[in-house]
Coordinates of N, CA and C in Angstrom, one line a residue:
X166 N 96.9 118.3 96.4 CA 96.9 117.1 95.6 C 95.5 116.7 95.2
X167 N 95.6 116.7 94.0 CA 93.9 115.9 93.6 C 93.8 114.6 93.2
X168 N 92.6 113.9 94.2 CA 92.4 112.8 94.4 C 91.9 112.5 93.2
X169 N 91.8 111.5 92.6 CA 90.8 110.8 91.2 C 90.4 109.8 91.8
X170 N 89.2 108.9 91.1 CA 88.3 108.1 91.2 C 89.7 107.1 91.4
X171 N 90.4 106.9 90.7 CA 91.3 105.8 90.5 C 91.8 105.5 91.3
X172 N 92.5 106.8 91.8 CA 93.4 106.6 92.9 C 93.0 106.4 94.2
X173 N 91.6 106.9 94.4 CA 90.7 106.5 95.5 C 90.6 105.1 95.8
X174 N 90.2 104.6 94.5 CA 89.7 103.0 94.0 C 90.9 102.5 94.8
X175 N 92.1 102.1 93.9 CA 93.4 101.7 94.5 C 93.8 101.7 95.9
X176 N 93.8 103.1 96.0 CA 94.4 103.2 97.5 C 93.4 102.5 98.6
X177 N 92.0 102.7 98.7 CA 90.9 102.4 99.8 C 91.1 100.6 99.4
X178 N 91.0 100.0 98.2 CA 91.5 98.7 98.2 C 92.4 98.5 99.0
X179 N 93.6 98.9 98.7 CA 95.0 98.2 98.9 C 94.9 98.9 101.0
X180 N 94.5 99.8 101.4 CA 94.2 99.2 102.4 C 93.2 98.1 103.2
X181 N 92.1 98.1 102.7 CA 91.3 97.0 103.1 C 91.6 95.7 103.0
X182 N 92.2 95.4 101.6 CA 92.8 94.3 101.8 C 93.8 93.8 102.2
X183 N 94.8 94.8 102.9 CA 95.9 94.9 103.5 C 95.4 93.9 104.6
X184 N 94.5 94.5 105.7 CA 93.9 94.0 107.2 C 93.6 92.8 106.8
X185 N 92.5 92.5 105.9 CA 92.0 91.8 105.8 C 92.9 90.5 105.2
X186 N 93.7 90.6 104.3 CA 94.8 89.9 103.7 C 95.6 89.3 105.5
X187 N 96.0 89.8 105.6 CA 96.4 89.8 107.2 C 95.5 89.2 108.2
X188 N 94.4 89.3 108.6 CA 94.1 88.8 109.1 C 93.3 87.4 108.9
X189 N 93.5 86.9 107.1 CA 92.9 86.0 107.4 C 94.0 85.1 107.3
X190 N 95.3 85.5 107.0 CA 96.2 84.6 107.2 C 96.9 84.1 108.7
X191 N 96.9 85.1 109.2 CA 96.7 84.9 111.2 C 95.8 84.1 111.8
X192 N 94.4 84.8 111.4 CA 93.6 84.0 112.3 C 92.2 84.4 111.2
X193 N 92.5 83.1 110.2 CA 91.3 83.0 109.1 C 89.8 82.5 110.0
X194 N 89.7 82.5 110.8 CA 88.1 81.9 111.2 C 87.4 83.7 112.2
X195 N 88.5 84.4 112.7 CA 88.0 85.4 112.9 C 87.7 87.0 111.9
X196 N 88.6 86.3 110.7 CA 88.5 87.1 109.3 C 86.8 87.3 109.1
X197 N 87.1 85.8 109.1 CA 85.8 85.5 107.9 C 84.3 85.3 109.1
X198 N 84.5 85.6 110.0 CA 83.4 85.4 111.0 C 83.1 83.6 111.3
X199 N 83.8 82.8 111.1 CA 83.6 81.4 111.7 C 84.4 80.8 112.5
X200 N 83.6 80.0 113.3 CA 84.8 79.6 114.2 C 84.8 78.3 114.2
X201 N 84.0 77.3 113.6 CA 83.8 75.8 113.2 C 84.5 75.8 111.8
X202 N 86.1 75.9 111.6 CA 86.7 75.5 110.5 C 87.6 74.4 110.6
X203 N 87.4 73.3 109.4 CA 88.7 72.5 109.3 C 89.8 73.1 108.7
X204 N 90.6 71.9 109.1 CA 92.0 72.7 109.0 C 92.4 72.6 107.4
X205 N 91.9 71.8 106.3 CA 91.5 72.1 105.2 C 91.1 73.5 104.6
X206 N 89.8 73.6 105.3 CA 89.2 75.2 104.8 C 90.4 76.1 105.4
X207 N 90.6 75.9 106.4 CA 91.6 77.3 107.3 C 92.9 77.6 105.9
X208 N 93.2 76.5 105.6 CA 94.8 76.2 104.8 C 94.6 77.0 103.5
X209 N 93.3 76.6 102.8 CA 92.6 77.0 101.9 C 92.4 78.9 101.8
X210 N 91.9 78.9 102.8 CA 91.8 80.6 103.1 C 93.0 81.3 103.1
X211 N 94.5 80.8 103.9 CA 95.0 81.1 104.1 C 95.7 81.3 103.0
X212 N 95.5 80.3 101.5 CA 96.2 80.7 100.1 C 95.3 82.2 99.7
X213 N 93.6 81.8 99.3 CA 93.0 83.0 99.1 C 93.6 84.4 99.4
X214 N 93.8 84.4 101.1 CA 94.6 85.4 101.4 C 95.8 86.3 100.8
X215 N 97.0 84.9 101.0 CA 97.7 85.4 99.9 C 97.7 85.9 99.0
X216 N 96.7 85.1 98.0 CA 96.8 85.9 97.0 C 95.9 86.8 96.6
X217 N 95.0 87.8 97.6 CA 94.6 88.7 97.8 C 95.2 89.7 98.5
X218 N 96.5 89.4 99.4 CA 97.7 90.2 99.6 C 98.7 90.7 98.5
X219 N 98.8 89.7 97.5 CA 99.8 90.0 96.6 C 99.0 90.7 95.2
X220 N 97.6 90.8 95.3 CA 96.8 91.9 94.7 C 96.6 93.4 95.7
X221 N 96.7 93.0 96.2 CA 96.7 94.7 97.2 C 98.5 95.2 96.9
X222 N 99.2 94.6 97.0 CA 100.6 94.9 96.5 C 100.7 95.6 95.7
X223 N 100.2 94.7 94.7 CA 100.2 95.3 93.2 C 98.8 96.6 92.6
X224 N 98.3 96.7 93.7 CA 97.3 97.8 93.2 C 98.2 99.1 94.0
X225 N 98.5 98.7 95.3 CA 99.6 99.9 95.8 C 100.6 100.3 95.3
X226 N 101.3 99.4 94.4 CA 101.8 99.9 93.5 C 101.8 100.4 92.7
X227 N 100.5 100.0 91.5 CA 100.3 100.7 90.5 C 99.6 102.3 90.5
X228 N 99.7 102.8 92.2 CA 99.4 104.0 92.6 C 100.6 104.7 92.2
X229 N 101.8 104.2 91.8 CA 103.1 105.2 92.1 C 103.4 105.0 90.2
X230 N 103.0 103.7 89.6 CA 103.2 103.6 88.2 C 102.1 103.3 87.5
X231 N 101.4 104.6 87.1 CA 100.4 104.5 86.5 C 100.2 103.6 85.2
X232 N 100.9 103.5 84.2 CA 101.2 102.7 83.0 C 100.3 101.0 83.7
X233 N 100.4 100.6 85.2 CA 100.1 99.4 86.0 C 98.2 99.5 86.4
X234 N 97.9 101.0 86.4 CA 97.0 101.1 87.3 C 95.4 100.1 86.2
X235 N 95.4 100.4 85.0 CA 94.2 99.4 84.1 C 93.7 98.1 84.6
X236 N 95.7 97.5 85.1 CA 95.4 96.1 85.3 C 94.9 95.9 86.5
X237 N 95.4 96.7 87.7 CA 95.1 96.4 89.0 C 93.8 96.6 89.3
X238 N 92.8 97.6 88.5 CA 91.7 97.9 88.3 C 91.0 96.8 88.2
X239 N 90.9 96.3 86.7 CA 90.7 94.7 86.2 C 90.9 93.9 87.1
X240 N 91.7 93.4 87.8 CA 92.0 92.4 89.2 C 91.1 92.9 90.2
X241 N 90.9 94.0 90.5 CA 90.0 94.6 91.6 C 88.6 94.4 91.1
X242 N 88.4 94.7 90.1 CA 87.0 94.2 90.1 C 86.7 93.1 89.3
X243 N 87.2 92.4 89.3 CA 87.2 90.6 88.8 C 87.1 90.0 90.4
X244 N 88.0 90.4 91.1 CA 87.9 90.0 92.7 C 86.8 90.3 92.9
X245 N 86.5 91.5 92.9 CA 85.4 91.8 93.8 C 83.7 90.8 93.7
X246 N 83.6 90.6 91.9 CA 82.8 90.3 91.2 C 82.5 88.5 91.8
X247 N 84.2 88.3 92.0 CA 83.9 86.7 91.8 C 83.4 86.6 93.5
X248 N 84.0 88.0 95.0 CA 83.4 87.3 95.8 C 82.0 87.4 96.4
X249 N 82.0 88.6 95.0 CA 80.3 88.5 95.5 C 78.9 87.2 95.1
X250 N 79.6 87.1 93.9 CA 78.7 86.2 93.6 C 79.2 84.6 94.6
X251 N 80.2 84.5 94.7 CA 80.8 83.5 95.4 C 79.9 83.3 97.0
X252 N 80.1 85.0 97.5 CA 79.2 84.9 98.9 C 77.3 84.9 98.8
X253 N 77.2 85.2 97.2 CA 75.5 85.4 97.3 C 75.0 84.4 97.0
X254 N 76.3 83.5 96.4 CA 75.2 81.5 96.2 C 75.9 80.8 97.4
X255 N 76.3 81.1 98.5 CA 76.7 80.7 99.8 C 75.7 80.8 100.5
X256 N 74.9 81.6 100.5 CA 73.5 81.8 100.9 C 72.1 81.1 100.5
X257 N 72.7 80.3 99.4 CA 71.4 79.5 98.8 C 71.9 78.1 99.2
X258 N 73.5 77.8 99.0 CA 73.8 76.9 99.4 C 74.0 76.4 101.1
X259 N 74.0 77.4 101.7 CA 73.9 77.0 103.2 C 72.8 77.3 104.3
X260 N 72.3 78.1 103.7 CA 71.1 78.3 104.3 C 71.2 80.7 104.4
X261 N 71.0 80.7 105.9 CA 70.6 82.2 106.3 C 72.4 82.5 106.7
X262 N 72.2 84.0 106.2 CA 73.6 84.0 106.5 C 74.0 85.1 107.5
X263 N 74.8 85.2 107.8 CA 75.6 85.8 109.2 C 75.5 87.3 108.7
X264 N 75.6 88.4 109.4 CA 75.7 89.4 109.7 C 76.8 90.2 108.5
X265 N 77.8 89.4 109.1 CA 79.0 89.4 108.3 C 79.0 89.5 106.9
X266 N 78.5 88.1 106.3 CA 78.0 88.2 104.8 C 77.5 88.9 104.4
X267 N 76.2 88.7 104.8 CA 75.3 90.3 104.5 C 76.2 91.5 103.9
X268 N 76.8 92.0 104.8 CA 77.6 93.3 105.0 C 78.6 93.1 103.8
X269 N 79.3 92.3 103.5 CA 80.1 92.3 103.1 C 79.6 92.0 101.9
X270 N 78.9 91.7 101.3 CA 78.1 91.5 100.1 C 77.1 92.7 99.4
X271 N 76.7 93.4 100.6 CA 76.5 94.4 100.3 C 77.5 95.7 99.6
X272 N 78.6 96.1 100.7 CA 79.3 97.0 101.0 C 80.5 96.5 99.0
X273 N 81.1 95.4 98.8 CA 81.1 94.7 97.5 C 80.2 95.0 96.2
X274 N 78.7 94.8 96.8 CA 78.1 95.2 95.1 C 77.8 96.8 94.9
X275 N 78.0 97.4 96.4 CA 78.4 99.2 96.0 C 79.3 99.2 95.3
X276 N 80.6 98.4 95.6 CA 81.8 98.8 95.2 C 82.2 98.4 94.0
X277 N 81.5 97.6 92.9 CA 81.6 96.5 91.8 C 81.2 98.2 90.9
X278 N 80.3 98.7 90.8 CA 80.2 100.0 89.9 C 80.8 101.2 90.0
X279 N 81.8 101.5 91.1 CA 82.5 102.5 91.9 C 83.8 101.8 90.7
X280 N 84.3 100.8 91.2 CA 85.5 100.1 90.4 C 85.2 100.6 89.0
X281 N 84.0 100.3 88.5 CA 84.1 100.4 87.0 C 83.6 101.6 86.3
X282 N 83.7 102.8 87.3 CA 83.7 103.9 86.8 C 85.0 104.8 86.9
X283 N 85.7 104.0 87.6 CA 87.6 104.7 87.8 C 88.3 104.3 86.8
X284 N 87.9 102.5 86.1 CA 88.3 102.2 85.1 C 88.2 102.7 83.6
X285 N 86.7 103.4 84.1 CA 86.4 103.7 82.6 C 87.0 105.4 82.5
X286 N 87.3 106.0 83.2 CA 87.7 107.0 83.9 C 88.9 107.1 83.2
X287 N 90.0 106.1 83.2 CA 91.0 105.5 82.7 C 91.8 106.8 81.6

């Protein structure tokens, strides 16, 4: 079976966000590396989640119906896009940031040109 850029793209999402969709709806402050959350922010995350679960859905899906896969692409890297920039002015607005961030900000703007070469791939 041969793998494509696309279906790499898709599938490696829709697991990552699987766990992560999961675990920030369980236990959002060990998701996201904090453990001083209100129960506002927690509630809050726990929507994010969602609806970062019900984007992994629909990208695991559009692995079996390709006619689906453009859009889930589009959603994957509009996500990806909004939480990088989302996490790299978190960093101006709060000061030095956690390990965590870093990483995940990093490991994100690899993945922002990966996304949009499966798309264009298309």
């Amino acid at each position: 079976m041969k793998i494509t850029m696309r279906t790499f793209v898709l599938g490696f999402t829709g697991i990552i966000n699987s766990v992560l969709a999961f675990l920030g709806m369980v236990v959002p402050a060990k998701a996201f590396g904090e453990d001083n959350l209100s129960v506002v922010i927690l509630s809050n995350l726990r929507a994010f989640t969602a609806a970062e679960l019900a984007l992994t859905i629909f990208s695991l899906y559009s692995l079996s119906h390709k006619k689906y896969q453009d859009m889930a692409l589009i959603f994957i890297l509009l996500t990806v896009i909004g939480w990088t920039v989302g996490q790299t002015l978190s960093i101006f607005v709060d000061g030095a940031p956690g390990t965590f961030t870093v990483g995940t900000i990093i490991v994100q703007a690899l993945f922002i040109p990966l996304t949009w070469q499966a798309l264009k791939k298309g």
